[in-house]
């Protein structure tokens, strides 16, 4: 039943897009999909004697995930999400809206259901529609687009911008949040972020344990 609803939703999305359906939605798929990059385990940084340097190195390794287009696309600098490895503006044009859920009449869940849905017979360049029960944009205070990894690091640590989270809560968010985890399971035709969420969570945990130092 959920899959039938998802297909109906896809049909509605294609109808809404009209002439954009072929040219723009088909562009939203990564091409080609490359082999997934791995993450170094947190334990591999133990040889760095200086704790601050080790902390920075851990965050730089975690940055392979944080700076990946799969993540930055949902942390845009404007009210419009991005798509694809090329990070082009979302098609159809949508806006952040209240809570990052989109505007009335074109909310995120108009097209994005609770799970990824395979697409058959629409276009060779699009294999699936991404989905998650909590699909939405990150708050504008957590915009990562166009920022250095050091700036993002300081942003992540700042309770005034990160939703009031302390560092332990940041670890839990990175390691266990289901929407964060979507980056490793983005659906057919999309390049996942490097490594696994477990390895990423361990890097963030070790980064916090070593003082949560940020790259300069």
XYZ file of N, CA and C in Angstrom:
648
model
N 0.832 -1.206 0.000
C 0.000 0.000 0.000
C 0.866 1.256 0.000
N 1.943 1.251 0.872
C 2.827 2.415 0.919
C 3.486 2.650 -0.430
N 3.858 1.547 -1.116
C 4.523 1.689 -2.408
C 3.571 2.263 -3.446
N 2.288 1.850 -3.401
C 1.306 2.408 -4.331
C 1.134 3.907 -4.101
N 1.086 4.297 -2.838
C 0.970 5.720 -2.524
C 2.178 6.473 -3.038
N 3.346 5.865 -2.873
C 4.573 6.524 -3.344
C 4.542 6.710 -4.851
N 4.052 5.717 -5.596
C 3.972 5.856 -7.047
C 2.970 6.928 -7.455
N 1.857 7.004 -6.721
C 0.895 8.073 -6.982
C 1.531 9.422 -6.734
N 2.295 9.525 -5.620
C 2.990 10.767 -5.309
C 3.965 11.141 -6.404
N 4.687 10.147 -6.926
C 5.629 10.405 -8.007
C 4.896 10.935 -9.229
N 3.753 10.331 -9.547
C 2.982 10.788 -10.704
C 2.530 12.229 -10.524
N 2.107 12.560 -9.302
C 1.704 13.932 -9.011
C 2.886 14.873 -9.205
N 4.053 14.470 -8.721
C 5.246 15.308 -8.852
C 5.584 15.557 -10.314
N 5.514 14.514 -11.117
C 5.814 14.671 -12.540
C 4.799 15.584 -13.202
N 3.533 15.466 -12.783
C 2.510 16.334 -13.366
C 2.727 17.786 -12.964
N 3.104 17.987 -11.698
C 3.359 19.341 -11.229
C 4.499 19.974 -12.000
N 5.508 19.174 -12.298
C 6.670 19.702 -12.988
C 6.420 19.990 -14.460
N 5.452 19.330 -15.042
C 5.148 19.553 -16.442
C 6.361 19.390 -17.322
N 6.740 20.445 -17.999
C 7.864 20.394 -18.922
C 9.185 20.152 -18.245
N 9.254 20.357 -16.911
C 10.510 20.123 -16.203
C 10.739 18.649 -15.934
N 9.728 17.829 -16.110
C 9.824 16.443 -15.686
C 10.993 15.721 -16.310
N 11.181 15.873 -17.604
C 12.257 15.164 -18.269
C 13.584 15.869 -18.070
N 13.609 17.178 -18.292
C 14.880 17.894 -18.306
C 15.464 18.116 -16.922
N 14.612 18.372 -15.911
C 15.128 18.739 -14.604
C 15.144 17.593 -13.616
N 14.047 16.849 -13.498
C 14.030 15.752 -12.547
C 15.051 14.704 -12.942
N 15.197 14.440 -14.245
C 16.169 13.448 -14.669
C 17.584 13.885 -14.339
N 17.825 15.197 -14.236
C 19.142 15.694 -13.873
C 19.453 15.433 -12.415
N 18.425 15.155 -11.620
C 18.624 15.062 -10.182
C 19.316 13.776 -9.762
N 19.587 12.881 -10.686
C 20.233 11.627 -10.360
C 21.734 11.744 -10.590
N 22.519 11.166 -9.689
C 23.956 11.172 -9.866
C 24.330 10.345 -11.090
N 25.312 10.798 -11.844
C 25.813 9.990 -12.942
C 27.256 10.341 -13.239
N 28.144 9.363 -13.281
C 27.888 7.995 -12.853
C 28.025 7.862 -11.342
N 27.480 6.785 -10.784
C 27.663 6.509 -9.374
C 29.008 5.815 -9.201
N 29.844 6.344 -8.336
C 31.178 5.789 -8.156
C 31.219 4.909 -6.914
N 32.295 4.124 -6.815
C 32.455 3.264 -5.640
C 32.537 4.117 -4.377
N 31.915 3.638 -3.320
C 31.866 4.395 -2.072
C 33.241 4.489 -1.430
N 33.625 5.691 -1.025
C 34.877 5.912 -0.317
C 34.730 5.439 1.124
N 35.802 4.913 1.673
C 35.772 4.450 3.058
C 36.288 5.540 4.003
N 35.970 5.390 5.280
C 36.477 6.267 6.323
C 37.543 5.532 7.125
N 38.593 6.245 7.506
C 39.573 5.661 8.410
C 38.926 5.485 9.779
N 39.196 4.387 10.471
C 38.620 4.219 11.814
C 39.229 5.209 12.795
N 38.463 5.573 13.804
C 38.950 6.517 14.809
C 40.231 6.027 15.462
N 40.366 4.722 15.618
C 41.550 4.155 16.273
C 42.834 4.417 15.500
N 42.732 4.668 14.208
C 43.924 4.868 13.390
C 44.604 6.209 13.657
N 43.965 7.074 14.433
C 44.531 8.390 14.732
C 45.248 8.422 16.080
N 45.306 7.283 16.765
C 45.931 7.236 18.081
C 47.418 7.570 18.040
N 48.045 7.384 16.882
C 49.482 7.646 16.770
C 49.825 9.138 16.785
N 48.820 10.007 16.656
C 49.054 11.459 16.713
C 49.130 11.852 18.185
N 50.356 12.168 18.636
C 50.579 12.400 20.070
C 49.884 13.652 20.587
N 49.946 14.727 19.834
C 49.326 15.980 20.261
C 47.807 15.859 20.193
N 47.144 16.020 21.333
C 45.699 15.779 21.385
C 44.917 16.726 20.485
N 45.315 17.988 20.438
C 44.601 18.944 19.583
C 44.756 18.574 18.118
N 45.970 18.216 17.727
C 46.190 17.813 16.340
C 45.387 16.559 16.008
N 45.320 15.633 16.969
C 44.536 14.415 16.754
C 43.056 14.751 16.609
N 42.570 15.669 17.427
C 41.171 16.081 17.371
C 40.841 16.694 16.007
N 41.731 17.570 15.540
C 41.522 18.187 14.228
C 41.528 17.134 13.136
N 42.455 16.198 13.205
C 42.549 15.138 12.188
C 41.297 14.267 12.170
N 40.762 13.991 13.342
C 39.523 13.201 13.429
C 38.368 13.931 12.754
N 38.266 15.244 13.017
C 37.162 15.989 12.406
C 37.359 16.108 10.898
N 38.594 16.250 10.456
C 38.850 16.321 9.015
C 38.449 15.016 8.329
N 38.664 13.896 9.002
C 38.223 12.620 8.429
C 36.693 12.565 8.393
N 36.046 12.986 9.475
C 34.584 13.051 9.498
C 34.074 14.033 8.445
N 34.908 15.020 8.110
C 34.533 16.007 7.099
C 34.290 15.418 5.725
N 34.820 14.212 5.468
C 34.536 13.543 4.196
C 33.031 13.288 4.048
N 32.367 13.098 5.178
C 30.906 12.937 5.184
C 30.236 14.309 5.218
N 30.657 15.139 6.150
C 30.006 16.434 6.372
C 30.010 17.296 5.119
N 31.131 17.294 4.375
C 31.255 18.131 3.186
C 30.788 17.440 1.909
N 30.329 16.217 2.011
C 29.837 15.505 0.832
C 28.548 16.170 0.342
N 28.372 16.310 -0.975
C 27.142 16.933 -1.483
C 25.864 16.292 -0.957
N 25.912 14.997 -0.653
C 24.713 14.338 -0.134
C 24.237 15.001 1.148
N 25.181 15.531 1.938
C 24.822 16.213 3.187
C 24.622 17.705 2.982
N 25.532 18.336 2.238
C 25.448 19.781 2.045
C 24.161 20.165 1.312
N 23.668 19.287 0.446
C 22.440 19.582 -0.300
C 21.267 19.913 0.621
N 21.276 19.336 1.818
C 20.205 19.604 2.782
C 20.592 20.661 3.811
N 21.783 21.247 3.630
C 22.251 22.346 4.481
C 22.595 23.537 3.587
N 21.645 23.991 2.748
C 21.960 25.063 1.794
C 22.059 26.427 2.465
N 22.719 27.351 1.766
C 22.863 28.710 2.283
C 21.635 29.562 2.003
N 20.751 29.088 1.130
C 19.518 29.802 0.819
C 18.333 28.972 1.286
N 17.136 29.392 0.928
C 15.934 28.647 1.305
C 15.597 27.548 0.304
N 16.453 27.335 -0.691
C 16.195 26.330 -1.705
C 17.185 25.177 -1.566
N 16.700 23.948 -1.409
C 17.620 22.819 -1.308
C 18.384 22.603 -2.611
N 19.439 21.807 -2.510
C 20.263 21.471 -3.666
C 20.066 20.001 -4.009
N 20.526 19.605 -5.193
C 20.380 18.231 -5.651
C 21.647 17.764 -6.354
N 21.859 16.440 -6.319
C 22.874 15.819 -7.153
C 24.268 16.080 -6.608
N 25.235 15.355 -7.102
C 26.627 15.599 -6.758
C 27.053 16.973 -7.255
N 26.416 17.447 -8.316
C 26.735 18.781 -8.848
C 26.146 19.901 -8.003
N 25.263 19.562 -7.078
C 24.668 20.514 -6.141
C 23.940 21.653 -6.846
N 23.160 21.305 -7.873
C 22.365 22.331 -8.547
C 21.069 22.576 -7.756
N 20.447 23.741 -7.942
C 19.216 24.053 -7.200
C 18.115 23.024 -7.459
N 17.360 22.738 -6.432
C 16.290 21.736 -6.480
C 15.284 22.056 -7.582
N 14.947 21.031 -8.337
C 13.864 21.125 -9.312
C 12.805 20.097 -8.947
N 11.541 20.489 -8.857
C 11.013 21.812 -9.134
C 11.436 22.822 -8.061
N 11.322 24.119 -8.364
C 11.683 25.122 -7.365
C 10.826 24.978 -6.105
N 11.463 24.802 -4.983
C 10.762 24.717 -3.701
C 11.471 25.632 -2.712
N 10.795 25.952 -1.613
C 11.365 26.839 -0.614
C 11.276 26.201 0.761
N 12.128 26.650 1.660
C 12.300 26.059 2.983
C 10.988 25.923 3.757
N 10.262 26.998 3.885
C 9.010 26.956 4.629
C 9.226 26.757 6.120
N 8.131 26.651 6.850
C 8.193 26.500 8.303
C 8.801 25.156 8.676
N 9.798 25.198 9.566
C 10.434 23.968 10.027
C 11.238 23.255 8.966
N 11.513 23.932 7.842
C 12.270 23.308 6.764
C 11.484 22.265 5.995
N 10.166 22.255 6.156
C 9.312 21.240 5.551
C 8.713 21.664 4.220
N 9.049 22.853 3.734
C 8.477 23.331 2.484
C 7.290 24.249 2.709
N 6.842 24.862 1.616
C 5.725 25.799 1.674
C 4.396 25.066 1.478
N 3.291 25.624 1.974
C 1.979 25.002 1.746
C 1.735 24.762 0.257
N 1.290 23.580 -0.065
C 1.043 23.214 -1.459
C 2.230 22.605 -2.147
N 3.427 22.763 -1.579
C 4.624 22.149 -2.133
C 5.571 21.782 -0.998
N 5.031 21.048 -0.045
C 5.851 20.604 1.071
C 6.717 19.420 0.655
N 7.743 19.149 1.437
C 8.689 18.086 1.089
C 7.982 16.749 0.852
N 6.984 16.463 1.712
C 6.332 15.160 1.592
C 5.344 15.077 0.433
N 5.254 16.148 -0.373
C 4.487 16.046 -1.616
C 5.126 15.015 -2.529
N 6.455 15.002 -2.550
C 7.184 14.081 -3.428
C 8.031 13.071 -2.662
N 8.450 13.412 -1.453
C 9.332 12.546 -0.683
C 8.543 11.801 0.382
N 8.427 10.502 0.203
C 7.699 9.676 1.149
C 8.579 9.203 2.288
N 8.107 8.223 3.062
C 8.852 7.751 4.230
C 10.033 6.852 3.904
N 10.191 6.489 2.633
C 11.308 5.624 2.250
C 11.679 5.888 0.794
N 12.881 5.458 0.414
C 13.271 5.545 -0.988
C 12.355 4.665 -1.825
N 12.016 5.136 -3.011
C 11.139 4.371 -3.898
C 11.798 4.222 -5.258
N 11.940 2.993 -5.708
C 12.495 2.749 -7.031
C 11.553 3.293 -8.093
N 12.124 3.816 -9.164
C 11.347 4.361 -10.276
C 11.602 3.479 -11.489
N 10.532 3.027 -12.098
C 10.640 2.148 -13.264
C 9.889 2.780 -14.424
N 10.545 2.885 -15.567
C 9.870 3.313 -16.785
C 9.647 4.805 -16.905
N 10.331 5.632 -16.115
C 10.170 7.082 -16.227
C 11.287 7.700 -17.050
N 12.531 7.456 -16.654
C 13.684 7.992 -17.379
C 14.898 7.157 -16.997
N 15.792 6.937 -17.941
C 16.969 6.130 -17.666
C 17.860 6.770 -16.614
N 17.794 8.092 -16.507
C 18.708 8.796 -15.619
C 18.184 8.941 -14.196
N 17.000 8.462 -13.911
C 16.495 8.533 -12.534
C 16.038 7.147 -12.110
N 16.629 6.663 -11.037
C 16.389 5.298 -10.584
C 15.516 5.228 -9.339
N 15.441 6.325 -8.594
C 14.655 6.293 -7.365
C 14.338 7.703 -6.892
N 13.290 7.799 -6.088
C 12.927 9.041 -5.409
C 13.342 8.876 -3.946
N 14.194 9.781 -3.412
C 14.625 9.626 -2.026
C 13.504 9.894 -1.045
N 13.602 9.246 0.104
C 12.567 9.454 1.115
C 13.025 9.093 2.510
N 12.365 9.678 3.482
C 12.606 9.428 4.898
C 11.419 10.014 5.652
N 10.986 9.390 6.760
C 9.824 9.925 7.481
C 10.005 11.364 7.953
N 11.261 11.800 8.118
C 11.525 13.131 8.657
C 12.211 14.020 7.625
N 11.919 13.805 6.352
C 12.598 14.535 5.283
C 12.351 16.043 5.392
N 13.414 16.812 5.555
C 13.290 18.270 5.649
C 14.674 18.896 5.531
N 14.709 20.204 5.345
C 15.966 20.942 5.317
C 16.477 21.198 6.736
N 17.798 21.264 6.859
C 18.392 21.702 8.122
C 18.053 23.176 8.346
N 18.003 23.622 9.592
C 17.737 25.043 9.856
C 18.775 25.934 9.170
N 18.387 27.119 8.795
C 19.285 28.038 8.102
C 20.505 28.357 8.975
N 20.358 28.268 10.301
C 21.497 28.495 11.198
C 22.584 27.441 11.017
N 22.201 26.313 10.407
C 23.152 25.233 10.164
C 23.475 25.102 8.678
N 23.419 26.195 7.950
C 23.790 26.184 6.537
C 25.281 25.888 6.401
N 25.620 24.901 5.570
C 27.016 24.504 5.358
C 27.518 24.899 3.982
N 26.610 25.137 3.061
C 26.990 25.438 1.683
C 27.954 26.618 1.630
N 29.098 26.442 0.946
C 30.051 27.518 0.740
C 30.967 27.810 1.911
N 30.860 27.043 2.987
C 31.679 27.298 4.167
C 32.849 26.323 4.246
N 33.930 26.774 4.884
C 35.079 25.906 5.112
C 34.729 24.867 6.166
N 35.514 23.786 6.210
C 35.266 22.755 7.206
C 35.455 23.319 8.615
N 36.417 24.226 8.787
C 36.613 24.843 10.102
C 35.406 25.643 10.540
N 34.809 26.385 9.612
C 33.613 27.172 9.937
C 32.448 26.260 10.290
N 32.303 25.166 9.558
C 31.235 24.210 9.850
C 31.448 23.581 11.223
N 32.688 23.271 11.533
C 33.029 22.679 12.825
C 32.588 23.588 13.970
N 32.948 24.854 13.887
C 32.552 25.807 14.935
C 31.039 25.971 15.008
N 30.398 25.886 13.868
C 28.935 25.978 13.791
C 28.289 24.796 14.522
N 28.810 23.598 14.254
C 28.272 22.380 14.861
C 28.389 22.430 16.388
N 29.443 23.055 16.898
C 29.666 23.114 18.349
C 28.850 24.197 19.041
N 28.317 25.126 18.299
C 27.685 26.318 18.866
C 26.214 26.062 19.210
N 25.849 25.981 20.492
C 24.452 25.728 20.869
C 23.487 26.787 20.346
N 24.006 27.998 20.079
C 23.152 29.057 19.547
C 22.727 28.774 18.115
N 23.450 27.900 17.442
C 23.140 27.588 16.045
C 22.765 26.124 15.816
N 23.125 25.247 16.730
C 22.906 23.812 16.503
C 21.636 23.270 17.146
N 20.747 24.160 17.531
C 19.498 23.720 18.148
C 19.626 23.468 19.641
N 20.641 24.063 20.276
C 20.798 23.927 21.722
C 21.458 22.634 22.157
N 22.104 21.918 21.254
C 22.714 20.628 21.595
C 24.082 20.826 22.252
N 24.368 19.999 23.265
C 25.721 19.934 23.799
C 26.512 18.909 22.976
N 27.786 18.753 23.277
C 28.628 17.892 22.439
C 28.199 16.427 22.503
N 27.758 15.957 23.669
C 27.279 14.576 23.764
C 26.051 14.363 22.880
N 25.184 15.361 22.825
C 23.994 15.261 21.971
C 24.367 15.325 20.495
N 25.427 16.060 20.170
C 25.917 16.084 18.793
C 26.385 14.692 18.388
N 27.119 14.024 19.291
C 27.567 12.653 19.013
C 26.370 11.749 18.743
N 25.354 11.817 19.593
C 24.168 10.979 19.406
C 23.478 11.289 18.085
N 23.384 12.560 17.756
C 22.730 12.966 16.510
C 23.474 12.399 15.307
N 24.777 12.582 15.278
C 25.572 12.126 14.141
C 25.582 10.605 14.021
N 25.637 9.935 15.166
C 25.795 8.481 15.162
C 24.500 7.708 14.989
N 23.366 8.326 15.348
C 22.132 7.534 15.403
C 20.929 8.152 14.696
N 20.982 9.428 14.340
C 19.815 10.043 13.705
C 19.497 9.356 12.378
N 18.238 9.032 12.173
C 17.824 8.275 10.991
C 17.964 9.080 9.705
N 17.691 10.376 9.763
C 17.815 11.197 8.558
C 19.288 11.390 8.186
N 20.156 11.557 9.191
C 21.596 11.572 8.927
C 21.991 10.256 8.270
N 21.465 9.170 8.788
C 21.781 7.840 8.263
C 21.352 7.613 6.836
N 20.383 8.399 6.353
C 19.950 8.266 4.958
C 21.121 8.472 3.997
N 22.096 9.300 4.395
C 23.234 9.567 3.519
C 23.989 8.321 3.095
N 23.922 7.277 3.898
C 24.574 6.013 3.550
C 23.643 5.083 2.776
N 22.383 5.448 2.695
C 21.389 4.621 1.981
C 20.494 5.527 1.140
N 21.072 6.243 0.162
C 20.322 7.279 -0.549
C 19.438 6.784 -1.690
N 19.389 5.485 -1.910
C 18.535 4.964 -2.971
C 19.305 4.701 -4.248
N 18.700 3.895 -5.109
C 19.335 3.503 -6.366
C 19.725 4.728 -7.187
N 20.924 4.690 -7.753
C 21.369 5.749 -8.644
C 22.037 6.914 -7.950
N 22.243 6.830 -6.629
C 22.874 7.926 -5.900
C 24.116 7.443 -5.171
N 25.126 8.287 -5.185
C 26.371 7.986 -4.489
C 26.196 8.182 -2.992
N 26.450 7.153 -2.171
C 26.358 7.334 -0.720
C 27.556 8.095 -0.187
N 27.406 8.631 1.007
C 28.544 9.283 1.660
C 29.547 8.212 2.073
N 30.796 8.600 2.349
C 31.829 7.602 2.665
C 31.563 6.817 3.947
N 32.087 5.598 3.965
C 32.081 4.782 5.170
C 30.716 4.303 5.604
N 30.513 4.260 6.911
C 29.242 3.868 7.519
C 28.886 4.881 8.597
N 27.624 4.903 8.996
C 27.239 5.818 10.066
C 27.931 5.441 11.376
N 28.145 4.157 11.599
C 28.838 3.723 12.815
C 30.264 4.277 12.851
N 30.994 4.168 11.729
C 32.366 4.683 11.679
C 32.384 6.198 11.831
N 31.424 6.860 11.198
C 31.310 8.313 11.307
C 31.036 8.719 12.747
N 30.125 8.019 13.391
C 29.802 8.308 14.788
C 31.003 8.131 15.707
N 31.816 7.119 15.434
C 33.004 6.891 16.242
C 34.023 8.011 16.056
N 34.144 8.524 14.838
C 35.035 9.658 14.594
C 34.574 10.895 15.366
N 33.265 11.161 15.330
C 32.732 12.323 16.046
C 32.891 12.139 17.557
N 32.670 10.939 18.047
C 32.840 10.648 19.479
C 34.287 10.877 19.903
N 35.241 10.387 19.099
C 36.655 10.563 19.418
C 37.069 12.028 19.301
N 36.476 12.734 18.337
C 36.741 14.175 18.198
C 36.322 14.929 19.459
N 35.151 14.621 19.980
C 34.671 15.260 21.205
C 35.576 14.889 22.388
N 35.958 13.619 22.456
C 36.786 13.148 23.572
C 38.165 13.780 23.596
N 38.626 14.263 22.443
C 39.948 14.887 22.362
C 39.869 16.404 22.374
N 38.724 16.946 22.761
C 38.617 18.382 22.932
C 37.824 19.105 21.881
N 37.323 18.377 20.876
C 36.493 18.985 19.821
C 37.166 20.190 19.182
N 38.447 20.026 18.836
C 39.190 21.106 18.169
C 38.768 21.193 16.707
N 38.789 22.409 16.181
C 38.366 22.631 14.811
C 39.552 22.953 13.907
N 39.474 22.546 12.637
C 40.502 22.949 11.675
C 40.548 24.471 11.561
N 41.723 24.988 11.274
C 41.859 26.443 11.124
C 41.366 26.879 9.753
